[in-house]
Short mmCIF file of C-alpha atoms in Angstrom, two decimals:
data_model
loop_
_atom_site.label_atom_id
_atom_site.label_comp_id
_atom_site.label_asym_id
_atom_site.label_seq_id
_atom_site.Cartn_x
_atom_site.Cartn_y
_atom_site.Cartn_z
CA MET A 8 89.53 -41.91 -28.77
CA THR A 9 92.86 -43.51 -29.59
CA TRP A 10 95.06 -40.70 -28.23
CA THR A 11 93.40 -40.83 -24.80
CA LYS A 12 93.96 -44.58 -24.54
CA GLU A 13 97.62 -44.18 -25.48
CA ALA A 14 98.06 -41.29 -23.08
CA LYS A 15 96.60 -43.23 -20.16
CA GLN A 16 99.05 -46.07 -20.79
CA THR A 17 102.04 -43.76 -20.44
CA ARG A 18 100.75 -41.52 -17.64
CA ASP A 19 99.39 -43.95 -15.06
CA GLY A 20 95.85 -43.62 -16.32
CA LEU A 21 95.91 -39.86 -16.86
CA ALA A 22 94.91 -38.47 -20.25
CA CYS A 23 97.25 -35.48 -19.90
CA PRO A 24 100.32 -34.49 -17.84
CA PHE A 25 99.74 -33.64 -14.20
CA LEU A 26 101.36 -30.27 -13.62
CA GLY A 27 100.48 -29.89 -9.97
CA ILE A 28 97.70 -28.15 -8.06
CA VAL A 29 97.10 -24.43 -7.74
CA ARG A 30 95.49 -24.18 -4.31
CA SER A 31 93.05 -21.59 -3.08
CA PRO A 32 94.73 -18.52 -1.53
CA VAL A 33 92.13 -18.74 1.26
CA LEU A 34 91.43 -22.02 3.05
CA GLU A 35 89.25 -20.85 5.95
CA GLY A 36 85.87 -19.10 5.79
CA TYR A 37 86.17 -18.49 2.05
CA ARG A 38 82.55 -18.95 0.99
CA ASN A 39 80.88 -15.71 -0.08
CA LYS A 40 77.55 -17.54 -0.31
CA CYS A 41 76.03 -19.85 2.29
CA GLU A 42 72.60 -21.46 2.24
CA PHE A 43 71.54 -22.49 5.73
CA SER A 44 68.61 -24.83 6.21
CA ILE A 45 66.05 -24.10 8.92
CA GLY A 46 64.47 -26.92 10.84
CA PRO A 47 64.41 -28.85 14.11
CA SER A 48 67.67 -29.86 15.77
CA CYS A 49 68.26 -33.28 17.31
CA ASP A 50 66.81 -31.80 20.51
CA GLY A 51 63.76 -30.48 18.69
CA GLU A 52 64.82 -26.82 18.92
CA LYS A 53 64.45 -24.37 16.04
CA SER A 54 67.86 -24.33 14.35
CA VAL A 55 69.67 -22.67 11.45
CA GLY A 56 72.52 -24.58 9.88
CA PHE A 57 73.01 -27.69 7.79
CA LEU A 58 71.13 -30.94 7.38
CA LEU A 59 73.07 -33.72 9.11
CA GLY A 60 72.85 -35.98 6.08
CA ALA A 61 70.92 -36.73 2.93
CA TYR A 62 67.16 -36.62 3.29
CA LYS A 63 66.85 -39.76 1.14
CA ASP A 64 68.90 -41.54 3.82
CA GLY A 65 66.48 -40.49 6.54
CA PHE A 66 68.24 -37.39 7.89
CA THR A 67 65.86 -34.57 8.81
CA ARG A 68 67.64 -32.76 11.66
CA ILE A 69 69.64 -29.53 11.50
CA ALA A 70 72.99 -28.75 13.17
CA GLN A 71 74.41 -25.26 13.65
CA PRO A 72 77.41 -24.32 11.43
CA ILE A 73 79.84 -24.46 14.36
CA GLY A 74 83.35 -25.49 13.29
CA CYS A 75 82.56 -25.43 9.56
CA ARG A 76 85.87 -24.25 8.14
CA ASN A 77 84.49 -22.99 4.83
CA VAL A 78 81.81 -20.80 6.46
CA SER A 79 82.90 -17.24 7.20
CA PRO A 80 82.52 -15.80 10.72
CA THR A 81 80.10 -13.20 9.34
CA SER A 82 77.80 -15.78 7.73
CA ALA A 83 77.89 -17.96 10.84
CA ARG A 84 77.00 -14.93 12.96
CA VAL A 85 74.03 -14.05 10.73
CA ALA A 86 72.78 -17.64 10.98
CA HIS A 87 72.95 -17.35 14.78
CA ILE A 88 71.07 -14.01 14.73
CA VAL A 89 68.23 -15.53 12.71
CA GLN A 90 68.20 -18.62 14.90
CA ASP A 91 67.97 -16.49 18.04
CA PHE A 92 64.96 -14.66 16.57
CA LEU A 93 63.22 -17.92 15.69
CA ARG A 94 63.79 -19.37 19.16
CA THR A 95 62.94 -16.32 21.27
CA LYS A 96 60.49 -14.22 19.26
CA SER A 97 58.84 -16.21 16.48
CA LYS A 98 55.63 -18.12 17.10
CA LEU A 99 55.62 -19.70 13.65
CA PRO A 100 56.92 -23.24 13.10
CA VAL A 101 60.10 -24.06 11.19
CA TRP A 102 60.04 -26.24 8.08
CA ASP A 103 59.80 -29.95 8.78
CA LYS A 104 60.85 -32.17 5.90
CA ARG A 105 59.07 -35.15 7.40
CA ASN A 106 55.61 -33.78 6.62
CA ASN A 107 56.39 -30.75 4.44
CA SER A 108 54.93 -28.29 6.90
CA GLY A 109 56.03 -25.11 8.66
CA VAL A 110 57.03 -21.60 7.59
CA TRP A 111 60.73 -20.82 8.03
CA ARG A 112 62.76 -22.82 5.50
CA GLN A 113 66.16 -21.39 4.58
CA VAL A 114 68.58 -18.50 5.06
CA LEU A 115 70.77 -17.34 2.18
CA VAL A 116 73.76 -15.15 3.08
CA ARG A 117 75.87 -13.49 0.36
CA GLU A 118 78.96 -11.41 1.11
CA ALA A 119 80.92 -8.94 -1.00
CA GLY A 120 84.23 -7.22 -0.37
CA ALA A 121 85.49 -9.73 2.22
CA SER A 122 87.98 -11.58 0.01
CA PRO A 123 91.67 -10.60 0.16
CA ASN A 124 93.60 -9.75 -3.01
CA PRO A 125 95.55 -12.85 -4.11
CA ALA A 126 99.05 -12.87 -5.57
CA SER A 127 99.99 -14.46 -8.89
CA TRP A 128 98.69 -18.00 -9.39
CA SER A 129 102.26 -19.33 -9.39
CA GLU A 130 102.53 -18.39 -5.70
CA TYR A 131 99.96 -21.06 -4.88
CA LEU A 132 101.32 -23.86 -7.06
CA ARG A 133 101.83 -27.18 -5.37
CA ALA A 134 104.20 -29.33 -7.39
CA PRO A 135 103.49 -32.99 -8.19
CA PRO A 136 104.88 -35.61 -5.77
CA GLU A 137 108.59 -36.34 -5.90
CA GLY A 138 109.47 -38.88 -8.58
CA ASP A 139 106.55 -37.92 -10.82
CA GLU A 140 107.87 -38.08 -14.37
CA GLU A 141 105.25 -35.63 -15.57
CA LYS A 142 106.53 -32.61 -13.62
CA ASN A 143 105.93 -29.30 -15.27
CA ASP A 144 109.09 -28.28 -17.15
CA THR A 145 107.73 -24.82 -17.92
CA LEU A 146 107.71 -23.70 -14.27
CA GLY A 147 110.91 -22.94 -12.43
CA GLU A 148 111.77 -24.33 -9.02
CA SER A 149 111.18 -20.91 -7.50
CA ASP A 150 107.54 -21.09 -8.63
CA GLN A 151 106.87 -24.33 -6.78
CA LYS A 152 106.17 -23.39 -3.17
CA GLU A 153 106.75 -25.83 -0.33
CA GLY A 154 103.85 -26.30 2.07
CA ASP A 155 105.67 -24.75 5.03
CA GLU A 156 106.43 -21.59 3.00
CA GLU A 157 102.86 -20.92 1.91
CA GLU A 158 101.21 -17.75 3.13
CA LEU A 159 97.55 -18.21 4.00
CA LEU A 160 95.30 -15.22 3.42
CA VAL A 161 92.23 -14.60 5.56
CA VAL A 162 88.82 -13.12 4.79
CA GLY A 163 87.72 -9.94 6.50
CA ARG A 164 84.42 -8.33 7.29
CA PRO A 165 82.42 -7.85 4.05
CA SER A 166 81.74 -4.38 2.72
CA GLN A 167 78.21 -5.44 1.73
CA LEU A 168 75.95 -8.23 2.94
CA MET A 169 72.74 -9.72 1.58
CA VAL A 170 70.35 -11.94 3.53
CA ALA A 171 67.42 -13.73 1.88
CA ILE A 172 64.94 -15.73 3.96
CA GLN A 173 62.93 -18.49 2.29
CA ILE A 174 59.47 -19.09 3.75
CA ASN A 175 56.47 -21.26 2.97
CA PRO A 176 53.63 -18.78 2.28
CA HIS A 177 51.00 -21.44 2.99
CA GLY A 178 52.33 -22.39 6.42
CA ALA A 179 50.44 -19.65 8.29
CA LYS A 180 47.94 -16.84 7.82
CA ARG A 181 49.20 -13.95 5.68
CA SER A 182 48.65 -11.56 8.56
CA GLU A 183 50.96 -13.67 10.73
CA LEU A 184 53.55 -13.91 7.97
CA ASN A 185 53.55 -10.15 7.43
CA GLN A 186 53.85 -9.45 11.14
CA GLU A 187 56.71 -11.86 11.76
CA THR A 188 58.75 -11.09 8.64
CA ALA A 189 58.59 -7.40 9.55
CA ALA A 190 59.75 -8.27 13.07
CA LEU A 191 62.60 -10.37 11.68
CA LEU A 192 63.76 -7.45 9.51
CA GLU A 193 63.80 -5.19 12.56
CA ALA A 194 65.69 -7.73 14.67
CA LEU A 195 68.18 -8.55 11.91
CA THR A 196 68.89 -4.88 11.16
CA ALA A 197 69.39 -4.04 14.83
CA ALA A 198 71.63 -7.03 15.49
CA CYS A 199 73.87 -6.35 12.47
CA ALA A 200 74.23 -2.71 13.47
CA ALA A 201 75.17 -3.70 17.03
CA GLU A 202 78.06 -5.93 15.92
CA GLU A 203 81.65 -4.74 16.31
CA PRO A 204 82.65 -4.10 13.60
CA VAL A 205 79.22 -3.47 12.12
CA ILE A 206 77.84 -6.07 9.71
CA PRO A 207 76.95 -3.97 6.64
CA LEU A 208 73.51 -5.34 5.79
CA VAL A 209 72.50 -3.62 2.54
CA SER A 210 69.94 -6.10 1.18
CA ALA A 211 67.30 -8.10 3.05
CA MET A 212 65.04 -10.26 0.91
CA MET A 213 62.54 -13.07 1.29
CA GLN A 214 61.53 -15.79 -1.11
CA LEU A 215 58.15 -17.50 -1.13
CA HIS A 216 58.30 -21.21 -1.88
CA SER A 217 56.05 -24.12 -0.93
CA GLY A 218 57.70 -27.02 -2.80
CA VAL A 219 59.17 -30.06 -1.12
CA SER A 220 62.79 -29.18 -1.94
CA ASN A 221 64.42 -25.91 -0.83
CA GLY A 222 65.49 -25.42 -4.44
CA ALA A 223 62.86 -22.93 -5.58
CA PRO A 224 61.98 -22.42 -9.26
CA ALA A 225 63.27 -19.31 -11.04
CA ASN A 226 59.85 -17.68 -11.00
CA ALA A 227 59.28 -18.05 -7.24
CA SER A 228 58.25 -14.74 -5.72
CA MET A 229 61.16 -12.73 -4.29
CA LEU A 230 60.49 -9.52 -2.39
CA ARG A 231 62.05 -7.35 0.25
CA LEU A 232 61.98 -8.75 3.76
CA GLY A 233 59.15 -7.10 5.69
CA GLU A 234 57.24 -6.14 2.55
CA GLU A 235 53.56 -7.05 2.59
CA ILE A 236 52.83 -10.48 1.18
CA THR A 237 49.82 -10.43 -1.15
CA PRO A 238 47.73 -13.34 -2.45
CA LEU A 239 49.27 -12.87 -5.92
CA MET A 240 52.78 -13.33 -4.55
CA CYS A 241 51.78 -16.64 -2.99
CA GLU A 242 50.84 -18.10 -6.36
CA GLY A 243 54.48 -18.73 -7.34
CA SER A 244 54.70 -20.42 -10.74
CA LYS A 245 51.18 -19.24 -11.67
CA HIS A 246 52.46 -15.77 -12.59
CA ASP A 247 51.70 -14.78 -16.15
CA ASP A 248 54.31 -12.97 -18.30
CA ASP A 249 53.09 -9.47 -17.37
CA GLN A 250 53.09 -10.23 -13.66
CA ALA A 251 56.54 -11.83 -13.85
CA ALA A 252 57.89 -8.77 -15.70
CA GLU A 253 56.41 -6.46 -13.06
CA ILE A 254 58.01 -8.43 -10.26
CA ALA A 255 61.38 -8.50 -12.07
CA GLN A 256 61.29 -4.73 -12.59
CA HIS A 257 60.35 -4.26 -8.95
CA LEU A 258 63.46 -6.16 -7.88
CA ALA A 259 65.89 -4.42 -10.27
CA LEU A 260 66.81 -1.87 -7.62
CA PRO A 261 70.10 -1.20 -5.74
CA ASP A 262 68.94 -2.68 -2.42
CA THR A 263 68.26 -6.07 -4.03
CA GLU A 264 71.89 -6.60 -5.09
CA ILE A 265 75.40 -6.43 -3.68
CA GLU A 266 78.56 -5.42 -5.54
CA GLU A 267 81.59 -7.72 -5.60
CA THR A 268 84.98 -6.97 -7.16
CA MET A 269 86.90 -9.65 -9.04
CA CYS A 270 90.03 -9.18 -11.17
CA GLY A 271 89.54 -5.41 -11.02
CA LEU A 272 85.96 -5.59 -12.35
CA LYS A 273 82.78 -4.91 -10.41
CA PHE A 274 79.82 -7.27 -10.57
CA ARG A 275 76.33 -6.72 -9.22
CA VAL A 276 75.11 -9.94 -7.67
CA SER A 277 71.46 -10.71 -6.93
CA ALA A 278 70.11 -13.35 -4.56
CA GLY A 279 69.63 -15.95 -7.31
CA ALA A 280 72.66 -15.15 -9.47
CA PHE A 281 75.42 -17.67 -10.12
CA PHE A 282 78.75 -16.33 -8.88
CA GLN A 283 81.89 -18.20 -7.81
CA VAL A 284 81.66 -18.86 -4.06
CA ASN A 285 85.42 -18.43 -3.48
CA THR A 286 86.36 -15.04 -4.93
CA ALA A 287 90.12 -15.28 -4.33
CA ALA A 288 90.36 -18.80 -5.79
CA ALA A 289 88.32 -17.74 -8.82
CA GLU A 290 90.70 -14.83 -9.45
CA VAL A 291 93.69 -17.17 -9.37
CA LEU A 292 91.90 -19.64 -11.66
CA TYR A 293 91.05 -16.91 -14.16
CA GLN A 294 94.66 -15.67 -14.13
CA LEU A 295 95.89 -19.10 -15.15
CA ALA A 296 93.10 -19.67 -17.68
CA GLY A 297 93.84 -16.28 -19.22
CA GLU A 298 97.51 -17.07 -19.66
CA TRP A 299 96.77 -20.44 -21.24
CA ALA A 300 94.00 -19.05 -23.46
CA GLY A 301 96.20 -16.22 -24.74
CA CYS A 302 93.21 -14.09 -25.73
CA GLY A 303 94.01 -11.08 -27.88
CA GLY A 304 92.23 -8.22 -29.58
CA ARG A 305 90.98 -10.47 -32.39
CA THR A 306 89.89 -13.37 -30.17
CA LEU A 307 86.26 -14.49 -30.37
CA LEU A 308 85.31 -15.85 -26.95
CA PHE A 309 82.12 -17.79 -26.24
CA ASP A 310 81.20 -17.73 -22.54
CA VAL A 311 78.56 -20.48 -22.44
CA CYS A 312 76.33 -20.74 -19.34
CA CYS A 313 78.09 -17.62 -18.12
CA GLY A 314 76.17 -16.83 -14.92
CA THR A 315 77.21 -13.28 -14.07
CA GLY A 316 79.79 -13.37 -16.87
CA THR A 317 82.95 -13.34 -14.77
CA ILE A 318 85.02 -15.66 -16.99
CA GLY A 319 84.37 -13.94 -20.31
CA LEU A 320 84.75 -10.43 -18.88
CA THR A 321 87.97 -11.13 -16.97
CA LEU A 322 89.61 -12.91 -19.91
#
């Protein structure tokens, strides 16, 4: 388009003015959702953490989430609890990407209620570099905080926690799977209760998935951790409509969700739901978007691909 070409010529390649950056109110441990891979470490030990690189580049080993600044202390602790169980109590193998074998594949941790309440978005504005001709004239100097004046908020212990374990249902006998998943639930519950302060585990789930990638299809069986695994549940994508509806109704219960608050609204979040992973940053973003959008009582708002609907509901 002509206007974009003209704009880029007058703004150093930018199609619109650069008004600065509104940073996240929380810079450490902000993720309310972490997906930890399970597999062998470089030493061959059962580990829970992150793949050391892209699988397509030949990386198959897992490293613990030690020193990961975006992982919360609670999520890192849960990963360690599961890892300890796998190393000391489990007799089943972990997932090995090299030959697509094993049982234990992934740990999903979702937190709610840990994010601090952010201030106005203008408190987190970082102005453009000095000499930038496209500085924002609509914001006063008092709104543009210097780096050494910024107050960094910290996350606390969540009020609710969800853990979902992904396993390969064909990696062992069903009797072994049922025995070990029940043992994991017992160990996880006891360990969370023994923490100081207590980790409020309110939802423990497990997902059955045998595909090559950890990204399971939407119709993969999801059930409560420790619940008996049946042959039907192991069929995955072979569920017919009636069976899928029965499973969905079975999971539409309070202990399969956690409740997060954002912009004064409460959202019930399931294991597979899309929800912003940085609650405080999302609140600041929605504040700014709301001001710019200027929605009123007669506004018709389309929230396309809405996930849990946070944008449309907060605006």
